[in-house]
Short mmCIF file of C-alpha atoms in Angstrom, two decimals:
data_model
loop_
_atom_site.label_atom_id
_atom_site.label_comp_id
_atom_site.label_asym_id
_atom_site.label_seq_id
_atom_site.Cartn_x
_atom_site.Cartn_y
_atom_site.Cartn_z
CA MET W 6 0.00 0.00 0.00
CA TYR W 7 2.87 2.36 0.78
CA MET W 8 4.40 1.56 -2.55
CA LYS W 9 1.21 2.52 -4.34
CA ASN W 10 1.00 5.74 -2.36
CA THR W 11 4.46 6.78 -3.43
CA THR W 12 3.67 6.19 -7.09
CA LEU W 13 0.42 8.09 -6.77
CA PHE W 14 2.26 10.90 -5.01
CA LYS W 15 4.85 11.16 -7.75
CA LEU W 16 2.09 11.34 -10.33
CA LEU W 17 0.29 14.06 -8.37
CA ALA W 18 3.49 15.99 -7.83
CA VAL W 19 4.09 16.02 -11.57
CA VAL W 20 0.52 17.16 -12.24
CA VAL W 21 0.75 19.95 -9.67
CA ALA W 22 4.16 21.04 -10.95
CA VAL W 23 2.90 21.15 -14.55
CA ILE W 24 -0.14 23.23 -13.55
CA MET W 25 2.03 25.66 -11.61
CA VAL W 26 4.57 26.05 -14.42
CA VAL W 27 1.86 26.53 -17.04
CA GLY W 28 0.19 29.06 -14.78
CA ILE W 29 3.35 31.05 -14.24
CA MET W 30 4.32 30.93 -17.93
CA SER W 31 0.91 32.06 -19.07
CA GLY W 32 1.14 34.85 -16.53
CA CYS W 33 4.46 36.02 -17.92
CA SER W 34 3.36 35.89 -21.50
CA LYS W 35 0.19 37.76 -20.59
CA ALA W 36 2.22 40.48 -18.93
CA THR W 37 4.54 40.66 -21.91
CA ASP W 38 1.68 40.97 -24.37
CA ALA W 39 0.17 43.76 -22.35
CA ASP W 40 3.42 45.63 -22.16
CA LYS W 41 5.73 45.30 -25.13
CA GLY W 42 8.54 47.27 -23.56
CA ASN W 43 8.96 44.65 -20.86
CA ALA W 44 12.05 42.84 -22.08
CA ASP W 45 13.89 46.10 -22.57
CA ALA W 46 12.68 47.38 -19.24
CA ALA W 47 14.07 44.32 -17.50
CA GLU W 48 17.47 44.97 -19.06
CA ALA W 49 17.39 48.51 -17.78
CA SER W 50 17.15 47.20 -14.22
CA THR W 51 19.48 49.01 -11.90
CA THR W 52 21.60 47.18 -9.40
CA ASP W 53 19.07 47.41 -6.56
CA GLY W 54 16.41 45.82 -8.75
CA THR W 55 14.32 48.82 -9.76
CA ILE W 56 12.81 48.68 -13.19
CA TYR W 57 11.85 51.57 -15.39
CA ARG W 58 11.17 52.41 -19.00
CA THR W 59 13.26 55.07 -20.68
CA LEU W 60 11.74 57.85 -22.78
CA ASP W 61 12.43 55.98 -26.03
CA GLU W 62 10.92 52.77 -24.70
CA ILE W 63 7.75 54.60 -23.69
CA LYS W 64 7.50 56.27 -27.09
CA GLY W 65 8.19 52.96 -28.81
CA SER W 66 5.47 51.16 -26.84
CA GLY W 67 2.88 53.77 -27.81
CA SER W 68 1.47 54.16 -24.31
CA ILE W 69 2.51 55.64 -20.99
CA LYS W 70 1.35 54.44 -17.58
CA ILE W 71 0.61 57.30 -15.24
CA GLY W 72 -0.34 56.68 -11.61
CA VAL W 73 -3.06 59.09 -10.44
CA PHE W 74 -5.57 59.19 -7.62
CA SER W 75 -9.04 58.06 -8.56
CA ASP W 76 -10.75 59.27 -5.39
CA LYS W 77 -9.16 62.62 -4.54
CA ASN W 78 -11.47 65.23 -6.02
CA PRO W 79 -10.44 67.71 -7.48
CA PHE W 80 -6.84 66.49 -8.08
CA GLY W 81 -7.55 63.06 -9.46
CA TYR W 82 -10.98 61.47 -9.54
CA VAL W 83 -13.32 59.60 -11.82
CA ASP W 84 -16.43 61.41 -13.01
CA GLU W 85 -19.92 59.91 -13.36
CA ASN W 86 -19.09 58.69 -16.86
CA GLY W 87 -16.06 56.74 -15.68
CA LYS W 88 -13.58 59.26 -17.06
CA TYR W 89 -10.52 60.37 -15.10
CA GLN W 90 -10.59 64.10 -14.26
CA GLY W 91 -8.77 66.63 -12.09
CA TYR W 92 -5.76 68.93 -11.87
CA ASP W 93 -3.20 66.08 -12.00
CA VAL W 94 -5.11 64.22 -14.70
CA TYR W 95 -5.32 67.31 -16.91
CA PHE W 96 -1.51 67.54 -16.83
CA ALA W 97 -1.14 63.78 -17.38
CA ARG W 98 -3.24 63.96 -20.56
CA ARG W 99 -1.05 66.79 -21.83
CA ILE W 100 2.13 64.80 -21.16
CA ALA W 101 0.81 61.86 -23.17
CA GLU W 102 -0.33 64.16 -25.96
CA ASP W 103 3.06 65.85 -26.26
CA LEU W 104 4.85 62.49 -26.14
CA GLY W 105 2.56 61.28 -28.88
CA VAL W 106 1.41 58.21 -26.93
CA GLU W 107 -1.80 56.89 -25.40
CA VAL W 108 -2.26 57.48 -21.69
CA GLU W 109 -3.07 54.57 -19.42
CA PHE W 110 -4.20 55.73 -15.98
CA VAL W 111 -3.40 53.51 -13.02
CA SER W 112 -5.50 54.15 -9.92
CA THR W 113 -3.00 54.59 -7.06
CA GLU W 114 -3.30 54.55 -3.27
CA ALA W 115 -1.36 57.22 -1.38
CA ALA W 116 0.71 54.65 0.48
CA ASN W 117 1.76 52.80 -2.71
CA ARG W 118 3.07 55.73 -4.74
CA VAL W 119 6.78 55.12 -4.05
CA GLU W 120 6.45 51.36 -4.45
CA ALA W 121 4.63 51.67 -7.78
CA LEU W 122 7.56 53.68 -9.19
CA GLN W 123 10.24 51.47 -7.69
CA THR W 124 8.73 48.34 -9.20
CA GLY W 125 8.06 49.96 -12.56
CA LYS W 126 4.29 49.49 -12.33
CA VAL W 127 3.89 53.06 -13.58
CA ASP W 128 6.17 55.40 -15.53
CA ILE W 129 5.13 58.60 -13.76
CA ILE W 130 3.27 59.38 -10.55
CA LEU W 131 1.04 62.42 -10.79
CA ALA W 132 -0.94 61.93 -7.61
CA ASN W 133 -0.77 65.11 -5.52
CA PHE W 134 2.73 63.95 -4.54
CA THR W 135 4.29 66.36 -2.03
CA VAL W 136 8.06 66.70 -2.36
CA THR W 137 9.83 65.67 0.85
CA GLU W 138 13.47 64.89 1.52
CA GLU W 139 12.70 61.35 2.55
CA ARG W 140 10.76 60.64 -0.65
CA ALA W 141 13.42 62.33 -2.80
CA GLN W 142 15.85 59.59 -1.72
CA GLN W 143 13.51 56.93 -3.11
CA VAL W 144 12.17 58.52 -6.29
CA ASP W 145 13.20 61.38 -8.60
CA PHE W 146 10.99 64.46 -8.47
CA ALA W 147 10.63 66.71 -11.51
CA LEU W 148 9.96 70.46 -11.27
CA PRO W 149 6.94 71.40 -9.11
CA TYR W 150 3.57 72.38 -10.54
CA MET W 151 1.71 73.32 -7.36
CA ASN W 152 2.24 74.81 -3.89
CA VAL W 153 0.94 73.43 -0.66
CA ALA W 154 1.15 74.86 2.83
CA LEU W 155 -0.86 74.64 6.00
CA GLY W 156 -3.90 76.80 6.50
CA VAL W 157 -6.12 77.77 9.43
CA VAL W 158 -9.87 78.29 9.10
CA SER W 159 -12.01 79.96 11.77
CA PRO W 160 -15.57 81.35 12.13
CA SER W 161 -16.05 84.56 10.12
CA ASP W 162 -17.16 86.54 13.19
CA LYS W 163 -14.00 85.66 15.11
CA VAL W 164 -11.37 85.25 12.41
CA ILE W 165 -7.94 84.18 13.53
CA THR W 166 -5.30 85.73 11.31
CA GLU W 167 -2.31 85.01 13.53
CA LEU W 168 -1.54 82.12 15.83
CA SER W 169 -0.84 84.58 18.68
CA GLN W 170 -4.58 85.36 18.80
CA ILE W 171 -5.18 81.88 20.18
CA GLY W 172 -5.57 82.12 23.95
CA THR W 173 -4.46 79.60 26.53
CA ASP W 174 -8.01 78.35 27.07
CA ASP W 175 -8.69 77.96 23.35
CA ALA W 176 -8.18 74.76 21.41
CA VAL W 177 -7.25 74.22 17.76
CA ILE W 178 -8.73 71.25 15.93
CA VAL W 179 -6.43 68.98 13.89
CA ILE W 180 -6.72 65.58 12.26
CA SER W 181 -4.33 63.03 13.78
CA GLY W 182 -1.27 62.17 11.72
CA THR W 183 -1.47 65.16 9.40
CA THR W 184 1.26 67.68 8.68
CA ALA W 185 -0.76 70.28 10.59
CA GLU W 186 -0.59 68.27 13.82
CA ILE W 187 3.15 67.65 13.46
CA TYR W 188 3.87 71.29 12.62
CA LEU W 189 1.90 72.78 15.52
CA GLU W 190 3.30 70.33 18.06
CA GLU W 191 6.84 71.17 17.01
CA ASN W 192 6.58 74.91 16.53
CA ASN W 193 3.75 76.02 18.79
CA PRO W 194 3.69 73.59 21.74
CA GLU W 195 1.82 76.21 23.80
CA ILE W 196 -1.33 75.75 21.68
CA THR W 197 -3.81 73.17 22.94
CA LEU W 198 -4.75 70.72 20.18
CA LYS W 199 -7.92 68.68 19.91
CA LYS W 200 -7.22 65.70 17.73
CA TYR W 201 -9.71 63.73 15.66
CA ASP W 202 -9.11 60.63 13.60
CA THR W 203 -11.24 61.41 10.60
CA TYR W 204 -12.10 64.40 8.49
CA SER W 205 -15.79 64.12 9.30
CA ASP W 206 -15.21 63.94 13.08
CA ALA W 207 -12.98 67.02 12.94
CA LYS W 208 -15.56 68.84 10.82
CA THR W 209 -18.42 68.05 13.22
CA ALA W 210 -16.34 69.10 16.24
CA PHE W 211 -15.30 72.35 14.55
CA GLU W 212 -18.84 73.22 13.56
CA ASN W 213 -20.02 72.55 17.12
CA GLY W 214 -17.51 75.05 18.49
CA GLN W 215 -15.08 72.55 20.04
CA GLY W 216 -12.19 74.73 18.90
CA VAL W 217 -11.56 78.32 17.86
CA ALA W 218 -9.87 77.23 14.63
CA TRP W 219 -9.13 74.23 12.46
CA ALA W 220 -5.65 73.67 11.01
CA ASN W 221 -5.16 71.45 7.97
CA ASP W 222 -3.58 71.49 4.49
CA ASN W 223 -4.42 74.89 3.02
CA THR W 224 -6.15 73.31 0.02
CA GLU W 225 -8.47 71.50 2.45
CA VAL W 226 -9.35 74.55 4.57
CA ILE W 227 -9.84 76.76 1.50
CA ALA W 228 -12.17 74.21 -0.05
CA TYR W 229 -14.02 73.98 3.28
CA ALA W 230 -14.47 77.74 3.68
CA ASN W 231 -15.70 77.97 0.10
CA THR W 232 -18.40 75.34 0.55
CA VAL W 233 -19.59 76.08 4.11
CA ASP W 234 -21.01 79.51 4.92
CA GLY W 235 -19.77 81.51 7.89
CA TYR W 236 -16.13 80.43 7.91
CA THR W 237 -13.02 82.25 6.69
CA VAL W 238 -9.47 81.13 6.07
CA GLY W 239 -7.63 83.65 8.30
CA ILE W 240 -4.23 82.09 7.76
CA PRO W 241 -3.87 80.72 4.21
CA LYS W 242 -0.16 79.98 4.57
CA LEU W 243 1.55 78.59 7.63
CA GLY W 244 4.89 76.92 8.06
CA SER W 245 7.27 75.87 5.34
CA ASP W 246 6.11 75.87 1.76
CA ASP W 247 5.90 72.46 0.23
CA THR W 248 5.48 71.73 -3.42
CA ILE W 249 3.76 69.09 -5.46
CA ALA W 250 5.69 67.59 -8.37
CA PRO W 251 5.61 64.67 -10.81
CA ALA W 252 7.85 61.77 -9.82
CA VAL W 253 9.63 59.09 -11.85
CA THR W 254 11.59 55.99 -10.87
CA LYS W 255 14.96 56.87 -9.38
CA GLY W 256 17.56 57.04 -12.14
CA ASN W 257 15.15 57.47 -15.05
CA GLU W 258 17.10 60.46 -16.39
CA THR W 259 15.66 60.60 -19.90
CA LEU W 260 12.05 60.76 -18.73
CA LEU W 261 12.88 63.19 -15.91
CA THR W 262 14.66 65.58 -18.28
CA TRP W 263 11.78 65.42 -20.73
CA ILE W 264 9.20 66.24 -18.02
CA ASN W 265 11.30 69.15 -16.74
CA ASP W 266 11.65 70.58 -20.26
CA GLU W 267 7.92 70.08 -20.76
CA ILE W 268 7.03 71.97 -17.56
CA LYS W 269 9.35 74.85 -18.57
CA ALA W 270 7.94 74.96 -22.09
CA LEU W 271 4.34 74.95 -20.85
CA ALA W 272 4.94 78.22 -18.99
CA ASP W 273 4.73 80.05 -22.35
CA GLU W 274 1.07 79.23 -22.63
CA GLN W 275 0.42 79.54 -18.86
CA PHE W 276 -0.68 75.90 -18.93
CA PHE W 277 -1.07 75.37 -15.19
CA HIS W 278 -3.19 78.51 -14.83
CA LYS W 279 -5.46 77.07 -17.49
CA ASP W 280 -5.40 73.74 -15.66
CA TYR W 281 -6.41 75.54 -12.42
CA GLU W 282 -9.26 77.30 -14.15
CA GLU W 283 -10.52 74.07 -15.68
CA THR W 284 -10.28 71.88 -12.62
CA LEU W 285 -9.68 73.68 -9.32
CA VAL W 286 -11.52 77.00 -9.63
CA ASP W 287 -14.86 75.50 -8.53
CA THR W 288 -13.34 74.27 -5.29
CA TYR W 289 -10.83 77.00 -4.40
CA GLY W 290 -12.11 80.06 -6.26
CA LYS W 291 -10.15 82.52 -8.36
CA ALA W 292 -8.59 84.22 -5.31
CA TYR W 293 -6.15 81.40 -4.55
CA GLU W 294 -4.93 80.83 -8.11
CA GLU W 295 -1.60 82.62 -7.68
CA GLU W 296 -1.16 81.10 -4.23
CA LEU W 297 -1.50 77.51 -5.43
CA VAL W 298 -0.27 77.36 -9.02
CA VAL W 299 3.42 76.99 -9.85
CA GLU W 300 4.15 77.86 -13.48
CA GLY W 301 7.27 76.70 -15.31
CA GLY W 302 8.62 75.04 -12.17
CA VAL W 303 9.54 78.43 -10.68
CA ILE W 304 8.53 79.00 -7.06
CA LYS W 305 7.92 82.67 -6.34
CA MET M 1 -39.38 59.83 -0.24
CA GLN M 2 -37.57 62.05 -2.71
CA ALA M 3 -35.73 63.69 0.19
CA LEU M 4 -34.75 60.31 1.59
CA VAL M 5 -33.35 59.19 -1.76
CA THR M 6 -31.26 62.34 -2.01
CA ASP M 7 -30.19 62.45 1.64
CA LEU M 8 -28.87 58.92 1.69
CA GLY M 9 -27.07 59.38 -1.59
CA PHE M 10 -29.02 56.93 -3.73
CA ASP M 11 -29.41 59.63 -6.40
CA VAL M 12 -25.70 59.56 -7.31
CA LEU M 13 -26.17 55.97 -8.42
CA PHE M 14 -28.18 57.10 -11.39
CA LYS M 15 -25.81 59.87 -12.46
CA GLY M 16 -24.10 59.09 -15.74
CA THR M 17 -22.81 55.53 -15.89
CA ASN M 18 -22.26 55.21 -12.16
CA PHE M 19 -24.42 52.12 -11.67
CA THR M 20 -22.88 50.29 -14.64
CA ARG M 21 -19.44 51.14 -13.27
CA LEU M 22 -20.36 49.61 -9.91
CA LEU M 23 -21.57 46.46 -11.66
CA GLY M 24 -18.35 46.46 -13.68
CA GLY M 25 -16.38 46.66 -10.43
CA MET M 26 -18.40 43.76 -9.04
CA TRP M 27 -17.63 41.76 -12.18
CA VAL M 28 -13.90 42.25 -11.58
CA THR M 29 -14.41 40.93 -8.04
CA LEU M 30 -16.43 37.97 -9.28
CA LYS M 31 -14.06 37.11 -12.10
CA ILE M 32 -11.01 37.02 -9.83
CA SER M 33 -12.75 35.09 -7.07
CA LEU M 34 -14.42 32.54 -9.34
CA ILE M 35 -11.20 31.75 -11.23
CA SER M 36 -9.36 31.44 -7.90
CA VAL M 37 -12.10 29.29 -6.38
CA ALA M 38 -12.13 26.94 -9.37
CA LEU M 39 -8.34 26.55 -9.31
CA SER M 40 -8.33 26.18 -5.51
CA ILE M 41 -10.90 23.38 -5.60
CA VAL M 42 -8.97 21.36 -8.20
CA LEU M 43 -5.54 21.95 -6.65
CA GLY M 44 -6.94 21.70 -3.11
CA ILE M 45 -8.38 18.23 -3.75
CA LEU M 46 -5.02 17.05 -5.08
CA LEU M 47 -3.24 18.65 -2.13
CA GLY M 48 -5.71 17.10 0.32
CA VAL M 49 -4.93 13.64 -1.05
CA VAL M 50 -1.20 14.34 -0.79
CA MET M 51 -1.69 15.49 2.79
CA THR M 52 -3.05 12.08 3.82
CA PHE M 53 0.16 10.35 2.76
CA LYS M 54 2.32 9.06 5.55
CA ASN M 55 5.52 10.12 3.77
CA PRO M 56 7.39 12.46 6.17
CA VAL M 57 8.74 14.69 3.37
CA THR M 58 5.34 15.46 1.84
CA LYS M 59 3.92 15.88 5.35
CA ALA M 60 6.57 18.45 6.22
CA ILE M 61 6.16 20.37 2.96
CA CYS M 62 2.37 20.50 3.30
CA ARG M 63 2.68 21.55 6.92
CA VAL M 64 5.02 24.45 6.07
CA TYR M 65 2.81 25.55 3.17
CA LEU M 66 -0.34 25.47 5.29
CA GLU M 67 1.31 27.37 8.14
CA ILE M 68 2.61 30.07 5.78
CA VAL M 69 -0.89 30.62 4.43
CA ARG M 70 -2.40 30.66 7.91
CA ILE M 71 0.13 33.05 9.38
CA MET M 72 0.47 35.52 6.49
CA PRO M 73 -2.23 38.13 6.05
CA GLN M 74 -3.57 37.99 2.51
CA LEU M 75 -2.55 41.61 2.08
CA VAL M 76 1.10 40.71 2.69
CA LEU M 77 0.88 37.90 0.14
CA LEU M 78 -0.59 40.34 -2.39
CA PHE M 79 2.26 42.78 -1.85
CA ILE M 80 4.85 40.01 -2.11
CA VAL M 81 3.47 38.67 -5.37
CA TYR M 82 2.67 42.03 -7.00
CA TYR M 83 5.54 44.27 -5.89
CA GLY M 84 8.01 41.68 -4.57
CA SER M 85 8.11 39.67 -7.78
CA ALA M 86 8.87 42.82 -9.77
CA ARG M 87 11.60 43.84 -7.34
CA LEU M 88 13.32 40.49 -6.92
CA ILE M 89 13.05 38.72 -10.25
CA GLY M 90 11.78 41.46 -12.54
CA LEU M 91 8.47 39.68 -13.24
CA LYS M 92 5.72 42.10 -14.15
CA PHE M 93 2.38 40.53 -13.35
CA GLU M 94 -0.83 42.21 -14.29
CA PRO M 95 -2.49 43.09 -10.96
CA GLU M 96 -5.49 40.82 -11.66
CA PHE M 97 -3.14 37.92 -12.34
CA ALA M 98 -1.23 38.57 -9.11
CA ALA M 99 -4.57 38.55 -7.28
CA VAL M 100 -5.53 35.18 -8.79
CA ILE M 101 -2.15 33.70 -7.78
CA VAL M 102 -2.55 34.86 -4.17
CA PHE M 103 -6.16 33.79 -3.82
CA THR M 104 -5.40 30.41 -5.37
CA PHE M 105 -2.35 29.98 -3.12
CA TRP M 106 -4.54 30.69 -0.11
CA GLY M 107 -7.60 28.75 -1.31
CA THR M 108 -5.57 25.66 -2.25
CA ALA M 109 -4.02 25.42 1.22
CA GLU M 110 -7.32 25.78 3.05
CA MET M 111 -9.17 23.55 0.62
CA GLY M 112 -6.40 20.95 0.90
CA ASP M 113 -6.73 20.94 4.67
CA LEU M 114 -10.50 20.55 4.42
CA VAL M 115 -10.13 17.66 1.98
CA ARG M 116 -7.57 16.00 4.24
CA GLY M 117 -9.92 16.33 7.20
CA ALA M 118 -12.84 14.94 5.24
CA LEU M 119 -10.80 12.02 3.86
CA GLN M 120 -9.49 11.11 7.29
CA SER M 121 -12.95 11.29 8.80
CA ILE M 122 -14.07 8.37 6.63
CA PRO M 123 -13.82 5.43 9.04
CA LYS M 124 -11.41 2.64 8.23
CA HIS M 125 -14.19 0.05 8.17
CA GLN M 126 -15.62 1.75 5.08
CA TYR M 127 -12.45 0.89 3.15
CA GLU M 128 -12.23 -2.58 4.66
CA SER M 129 -15.85 -3.37 3.89
CA ALA M 130 -15.35 -2.19 0.32
CA TYR M 131 -12.25 -4.32 -0.15
CA SER M 132 -13.96 -7.36 1.35
CA LEU M 133 -16.81 -6.88 -1.11
CA GLY M 134 -14.22 -7.26 -3.84
CA LEU M 135 -13.94 -3.63 -4.92
CA ASN M 136 -10.48 -2.59 -6.00
CA ARG M 137 -8.69 0.56 -4.84
CA SER M 138 -10.02 3.02 -7.39
CA GLN M 139 -13.56 1.59 -7.17
CA THR M 140 -13.39 2.05 -3.42
CA TYR M 141 -12.31 5.64 -3.81
CA PHE M 142 -14.79 6.60 -6.47
CA SER M 143 -17.90 4.84 -5.18
CA ILE M 144 -17.35 4.79 -1.42
CA VAL M 145 -14.86 7.33 -0.17
CA ILE M 146 -15.21 10.31 -2.51
CA PRO M 147 -19.04 10.62 -2.36
CA GLN M 148 -18.94 10.63 1.42
CA THR M 149 -16.01 13.02 1.44
CA ILE M 150 -17.79 15.53 -0.78
CA ARG M 151 -20.82 15.54 1.49
CA ARG M 152 -18.69 16.29 4.51
CA LEU M 153 -16.67 18.81 2.55
CA LEU M 154 -19.49 20.86 1.16
CA PRO M 155 -20.52 23.12 4.09
CA LEU M 156 -16.91 23.90 4.93
CA SER M 157 -15.85 24.63 1.38
CA ILE M 158 -18.86 26.91 0.79
CA ASN M 159 -17.71 28.82 3.83
CA LEU M 160 -14.25 29.11 2.24
CA VAL M 161 -15.66 30.24 -1.11
CA THR M 162 -17.75 33.02 0.42
CA ARG M 163 -14.77 34.04 2.54
CA MET M 164 -12.63 34.31 -0.59
CA ILE M 165 -15.25 36.45 -2.33
CA LYS M 166 -15.52 38.70 0.71
CA THR M 167 -11.75 39.18 0.90
CA THR M 168 -11.45 40.55 -2.64
CA PRO M 169 -11.73 44.24 -1.65
CA LEU M 170 -8.10 43.87 -0.51
CA ILE M 171 -6.97 43.80 -4.14
CA VAL M 172 -7.57 47.51 -4.31
CA MET M 173 -4.17 47.78 -2.62
CA ILE M 174 -2.49 46.38 -5.73
CA GLU M 175 -4.21 48.86 -8.01
CA VAL M 176 -7.18 46.76 -9.11
CA VAL M 177 -10.30 48.89 -9.39
CA GLU M 178 -13.08 46.66 -8.02
CA ALA M 179 -16.53 47.41 -6.59
CA THR M 180 -15.53 49.07 -3.29
CA LYS M 181 -12.96 51.23 -5.08
CA VAL M 182 -15.54 52.33 -7.68
CA ALA M 183 -17.84 53.18 -4.75
CA ARG M 184 -15.12 55.31 -3.15
CA GLN M 185 -14.48 57.05 -6.48
CA ILE M 186 -18.17 57.90 -6.81
CA ILE M 187 -18.42 59.08 -3.19
CA ASP M 188 -15.40 61.34 -3.63
CA ALA M 189 -16.51 62.75 -6.98
CA ASN M 190 -19.79 63.78 -5.29
CA ARG M 191 -18.48 64.79 -1.88
CA VAL M 192 -19.79 68.35 -2.20
CA ALA M 193 -23.02 67.63 -4.08
CA SER M 194 -24.11 64.63 -1.95
CA PRO M 195 -22.02 64.37 1.22
CA ASN M 196 -24.01 61.35 2.42
CA ALA M 197 -23.48 59.29 -0.71
CA ALA M 198 -21.35 56.84 1.29
CA PHE M 199 -24.41 55.30 2.90
CA GLY M 200 -26.26 54.73 -0.36
CA LEU M 201 -23.25 53.36 -2.18
CA PHE M 202 -22.07 50.98 0.50
CA PHE M 203 -25.64 49.79 0.90
CA VAL M 204 -25.63 48.93 -2.80
CA ILE M 205 -22.26 47.18 -2.38
CA PHE M 206 -23.82 45.19 0.47
CA VAL M 207 -26.73 44.20 -1.79
CA LEU M 208 -24.34 43.20 -4.59
CA TYR M 209 -22.19 41.01 -2.31
CA PHE M 210 -25.36 39.50 -0.84
CA ALA M 211 -26.66 38.76 -4.33
CA VAL M 212 -23.43 36.92 -5.10
CA CYS M 213 -22.97 34.98 -1.87
CA TRP M 214 -26.59 34.13 -1.02
CA PRO M 215 -27.19 31.84 -4.04
CA ILE M 216 -24.00 29.98 -3.19
CA SER M 217 -25.23 29.39 0.36
CA LEU M 218 -28.68 28.38 -0.96
CA LEU M 219 -27.14 25.87 -3.34
CA ALA M 220 -25.11 24.42 -0.49
CA SER M 221 -28.04 23.97 1.84
CA HIS M 222 -30.09 22.51 -1.02
CA LEU M 223 -27.38 19.93 -1.75
CA GLU M 224 -26.96 19.15 1.92
CA LYS M 225 -30.66 18.42 2.28
CA LYS M 226 -30.77 16.39 -0.89
CA TRP M 227 -27.83 14.23 0.15
CA SER M 228 -28.95 13.70 3.72
CA ASN M 229 -32.03 11.82 2.50
#
């Protein structure tokens, strides 16, 4: 009986092995069909195993993969007809147009943006990607196309225009884990913070008078003050200015140079101002255009 | 009634192609889970048979495999297959394909363990009686052991199948746009116009998942009843 079992086992092992191999091979060939530049991309692997497609390989393949948000209105979102829209998407379409290739949008999660570039799943990330020193060690950022800073919103009848107006008994509302929380704890430890885990909790608390002001990314507070009556952004810019820029896989010089030249060239037609007016003006209003837009990669 | 429809965000469903997009997202979920379930059942049955062998080598291999699947969160497996494979060996899987590999890897292990349990629960006298009636080995398996095994296997494997379907929203982390991601896209696109759309959309997602899993459970209980008589 043992003898029979061993024979049966060998047979099964062969069957399982064949199925696995066929599965893996069909997977590879499927991936290759979908992405003709694959073989070349693999050769371009750098020593630490990152994979990217050079400018010529992207042009040769006829399509570019751009990672964007699909649920961050108004930067990258999908409209009711299933079409990608937003400030980042508008720029992405232009990049593809000027490269003369089709654009393939890849819906990205905030936490996966670095990984997606490092594994060559996308050629460019255009997903509201804030430039930080830590990230710059992992990916290559091109020239910026937008500013971000912190902002503070408060009730219109008691507008706070300077942090010194906040008394010792007053509290400022922040969302846990955001740049606003980190900034205020480091630079203004004397201010009492009330922390909430989600946007909606913070919003409810703020509207019920739990704090004299609410600190968050300035884009968020501006959008809030524009949609809810009775609130004003007293401090539209707080702390260090950060910028938002496209990112490519570390070492992808040809693509990076092309994007930088593209951003500089687009300044002639004031492209990002047009982008703002098409996509962001409904949320932020005309007043913040100069504050938010970076044209030609030049920070004023 | 009109107010209720608007307040709970059901109206956004009928904007543009939103509802079709949700169904499309559900189809992605279904496609990936059904392919994985089918592969898991076939491979799991083979694995289950292998697991009953008394050979120490196969026992050890199966044990390690099963423990890996049990210990690793499915999300980690997804990351390993999707990003890890690209990093380590330069393989570029399509995200859907990576999802099928992970779900099959998981399903096969659990299915194998269920099959092993069911096979071992068939009492020895069933085999002995069959042999003494003059049936040979394969006859014994096909007419005595396997029918009883399947009956014992059914409730447990249905549980596994529905669990696999319910775990699919994880694949959003490897860039697959499935039903819950489509829902989040719609909620976000309408966050000013209908701030409460989340309720309506996730209710619809609930109905869609129910519509998929309920018939599977019904079929299982129908078969159970039929076979118990």
